CSV table of C-alpha atoms in Angstrom, one decimal:
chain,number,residue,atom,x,y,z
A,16,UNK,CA,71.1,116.0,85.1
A,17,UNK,CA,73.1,113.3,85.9
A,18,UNK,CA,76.7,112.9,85.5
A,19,UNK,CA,78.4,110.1,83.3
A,20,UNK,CA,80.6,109.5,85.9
A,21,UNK,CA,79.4,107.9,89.2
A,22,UNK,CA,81.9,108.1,92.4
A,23,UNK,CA,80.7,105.1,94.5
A,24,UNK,CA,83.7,104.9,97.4
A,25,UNK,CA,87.4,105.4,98.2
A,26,UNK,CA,89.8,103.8,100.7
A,27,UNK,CA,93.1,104.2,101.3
A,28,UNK,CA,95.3,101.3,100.5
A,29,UNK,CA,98.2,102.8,102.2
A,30,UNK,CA,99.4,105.4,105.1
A,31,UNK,CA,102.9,105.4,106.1
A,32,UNK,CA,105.1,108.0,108.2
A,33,UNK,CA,108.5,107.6,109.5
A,34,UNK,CA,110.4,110.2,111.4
A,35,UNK,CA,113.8,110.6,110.7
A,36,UNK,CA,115.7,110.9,113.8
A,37,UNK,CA,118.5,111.6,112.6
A,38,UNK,CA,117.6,114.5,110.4
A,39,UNK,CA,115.8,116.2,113.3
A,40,UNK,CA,118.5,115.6,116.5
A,41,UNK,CA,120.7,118.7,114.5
A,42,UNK,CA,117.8,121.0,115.5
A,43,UNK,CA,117.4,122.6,119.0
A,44,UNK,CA,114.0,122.1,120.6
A,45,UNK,CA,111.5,125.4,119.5
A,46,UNK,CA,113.9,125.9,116.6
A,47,UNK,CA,112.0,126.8,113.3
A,48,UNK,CA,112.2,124.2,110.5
A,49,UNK,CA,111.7,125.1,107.1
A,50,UNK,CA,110.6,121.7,105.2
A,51,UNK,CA,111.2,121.8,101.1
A,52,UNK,CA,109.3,118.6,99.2
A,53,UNK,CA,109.3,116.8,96.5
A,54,UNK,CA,106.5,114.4,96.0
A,55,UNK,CA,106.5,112.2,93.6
A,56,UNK,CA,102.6,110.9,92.2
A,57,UNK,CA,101.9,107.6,90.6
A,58,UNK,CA,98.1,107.2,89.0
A,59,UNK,CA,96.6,104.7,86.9
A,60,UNK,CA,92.9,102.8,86.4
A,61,UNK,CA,91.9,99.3,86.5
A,62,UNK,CA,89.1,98.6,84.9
A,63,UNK,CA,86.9,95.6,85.8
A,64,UNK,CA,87.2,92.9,83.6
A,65,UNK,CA,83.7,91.7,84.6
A,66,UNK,CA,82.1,94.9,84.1
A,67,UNK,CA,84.3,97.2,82.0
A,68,UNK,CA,82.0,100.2,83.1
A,69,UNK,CA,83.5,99.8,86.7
A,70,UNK,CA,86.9,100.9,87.4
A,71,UNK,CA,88.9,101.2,90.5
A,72,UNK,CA,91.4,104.5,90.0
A,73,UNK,CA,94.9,104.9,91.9
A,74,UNK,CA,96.1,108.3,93.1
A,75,UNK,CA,99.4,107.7,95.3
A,76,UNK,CA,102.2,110.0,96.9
A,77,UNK,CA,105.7,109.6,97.9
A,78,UNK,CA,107.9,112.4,99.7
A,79,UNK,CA,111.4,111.3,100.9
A,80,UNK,CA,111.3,107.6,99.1
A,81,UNK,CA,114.4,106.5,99.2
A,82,UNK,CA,115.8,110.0,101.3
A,83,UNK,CA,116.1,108.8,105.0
A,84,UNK,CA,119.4,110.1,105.8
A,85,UNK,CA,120.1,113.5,107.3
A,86,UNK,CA,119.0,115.3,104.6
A,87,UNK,CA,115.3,114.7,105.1
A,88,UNK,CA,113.1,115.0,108.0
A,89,UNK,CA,110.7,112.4,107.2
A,90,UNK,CA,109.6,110.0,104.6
A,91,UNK,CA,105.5,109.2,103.6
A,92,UNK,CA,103.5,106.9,101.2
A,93,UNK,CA,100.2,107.1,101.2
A,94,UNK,CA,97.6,106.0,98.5
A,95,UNK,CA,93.9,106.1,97.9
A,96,UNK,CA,91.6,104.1,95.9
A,97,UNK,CA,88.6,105.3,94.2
A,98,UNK,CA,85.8,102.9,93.0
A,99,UNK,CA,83.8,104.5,90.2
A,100,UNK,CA,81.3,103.9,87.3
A,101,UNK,CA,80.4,105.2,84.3
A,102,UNK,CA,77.1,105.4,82.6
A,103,UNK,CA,77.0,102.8,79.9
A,104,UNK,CA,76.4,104.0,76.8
A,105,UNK,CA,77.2,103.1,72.8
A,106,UNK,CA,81.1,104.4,73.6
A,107,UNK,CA,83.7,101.7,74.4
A,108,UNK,CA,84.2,101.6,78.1
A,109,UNK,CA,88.1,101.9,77.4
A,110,UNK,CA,87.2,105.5,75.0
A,111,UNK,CA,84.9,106.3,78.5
A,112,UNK,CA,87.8,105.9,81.0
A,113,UNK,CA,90.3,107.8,79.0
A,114,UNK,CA,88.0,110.3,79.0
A,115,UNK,CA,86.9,110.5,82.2
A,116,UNK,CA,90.0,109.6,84.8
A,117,UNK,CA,91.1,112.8,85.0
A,118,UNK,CA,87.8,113.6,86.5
A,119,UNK,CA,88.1,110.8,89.1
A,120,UNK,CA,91.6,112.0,90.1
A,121,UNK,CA,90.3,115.2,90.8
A,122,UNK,CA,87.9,113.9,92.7
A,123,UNK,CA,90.1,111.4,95.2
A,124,UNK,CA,93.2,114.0,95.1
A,125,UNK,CA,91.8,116.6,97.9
A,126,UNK,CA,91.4,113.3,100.1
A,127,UNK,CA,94.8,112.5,99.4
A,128,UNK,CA,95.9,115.9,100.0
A,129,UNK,CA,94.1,116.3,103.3
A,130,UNK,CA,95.4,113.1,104.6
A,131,UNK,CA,98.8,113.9,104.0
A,132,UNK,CA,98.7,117.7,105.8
A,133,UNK,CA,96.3,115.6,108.8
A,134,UNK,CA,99.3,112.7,109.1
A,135,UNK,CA,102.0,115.7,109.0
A,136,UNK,CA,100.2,118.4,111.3
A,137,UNK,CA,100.4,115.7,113.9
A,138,UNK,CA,104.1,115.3,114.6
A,139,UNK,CA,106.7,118.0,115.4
A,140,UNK,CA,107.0,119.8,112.3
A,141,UNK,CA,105.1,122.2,110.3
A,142,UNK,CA,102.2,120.5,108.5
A,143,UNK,CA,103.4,119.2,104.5
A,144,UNK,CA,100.7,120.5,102.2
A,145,UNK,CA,100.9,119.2,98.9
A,146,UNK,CA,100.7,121.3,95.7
A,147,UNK,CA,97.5,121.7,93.6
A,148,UNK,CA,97.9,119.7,90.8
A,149,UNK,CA,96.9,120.1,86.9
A,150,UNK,CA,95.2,116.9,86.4
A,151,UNK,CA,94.1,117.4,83.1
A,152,UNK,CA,97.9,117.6,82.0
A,153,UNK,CA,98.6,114.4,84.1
A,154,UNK,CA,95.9,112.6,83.1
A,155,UNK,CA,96.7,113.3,79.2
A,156,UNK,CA,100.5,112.7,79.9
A,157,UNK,CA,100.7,110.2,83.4
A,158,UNK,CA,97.5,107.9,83.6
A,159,UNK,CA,98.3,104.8,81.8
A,160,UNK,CA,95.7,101.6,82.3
A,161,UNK,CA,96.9,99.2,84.8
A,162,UNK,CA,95.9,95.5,84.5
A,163,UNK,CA,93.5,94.1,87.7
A,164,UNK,CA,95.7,92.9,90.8
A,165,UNK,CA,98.7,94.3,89.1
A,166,UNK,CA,99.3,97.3,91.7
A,167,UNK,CA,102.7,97.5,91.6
A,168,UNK,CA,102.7,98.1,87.9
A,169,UNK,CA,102.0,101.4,88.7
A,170,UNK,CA,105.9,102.3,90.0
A,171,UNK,CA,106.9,101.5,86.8
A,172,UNK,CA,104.6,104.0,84.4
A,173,UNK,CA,105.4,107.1,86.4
């Protein structure tokens, strides 16, 4: 049987990590370092205007935005794109994504996730594993449409 909703590709859009200095010259060399985070997530779906059955969905990740001072060891943003389908059907493609996103985060998140722990396993520290997430709760409370080209729209609906 096939499935209404058709994963076709991801990338990620963006992959940052900066050490903070500061944060770890407080710490003797071999010294154990516990790390605490916070992430913060941002979602959302653009549909294709051309072909509303065709959407590109967001999943993005923050941990120490806004933090580099002595209090945090290092800051990362880091998002993936999905590019997915849905079968087209007699349901308005709008009724179909609703439905359906929370799928397609589900799907790109464990990327996401991996990425992240990869990126952090690399440096000095112990690796940063993000949490598992509930998506169907985000997806019913969080995942907001986002309008074509309009990326940065999704800062402000999380």
């Amino acid at each position: 049987m096939k499935s209404v909703l058709q994963f076709e590709s991801y990338y990620f859009d963006q992959m940052v990590y900066k050490r903070n200095d500061e944060y770890w010259n407080k710490f003797q060399p071999g010294q154990p370092v516990s790390i605490e985070i916070q992430p913060t997530f941002e979602f959302g779906v653009q549909i294709n205007k051309d072909n509303p059955h065709n959407a590109r969905v967001i999943v993005s990740v923050s941990l120490g935005k806004d933090q580099l001072s002595s209090d945090y060891p290092f800051q990362i943003e880091a998002g993936i794109c999905g590019i997915f389908n849905v079968a087209p059907d007699d349901s308005d493609p709008q009724e179909l994504w609703t439905k359906f996103s929370g799928n397609a985060i589900a799907i790109l998140y464990p990327y996401l996730r991996s990425a992240v722990t990869d990126i952090t396993s690399k440096s000095d520290h112990p690796p940063v594993i993000l949490p598992v997430l509930n998506v169907a709760k985000i997806a019913a409370e969080k995942l907001r449409p986002v309008e074509p080209d309009t990326r940065d729209e999704l800062e402000k609906q999380v």
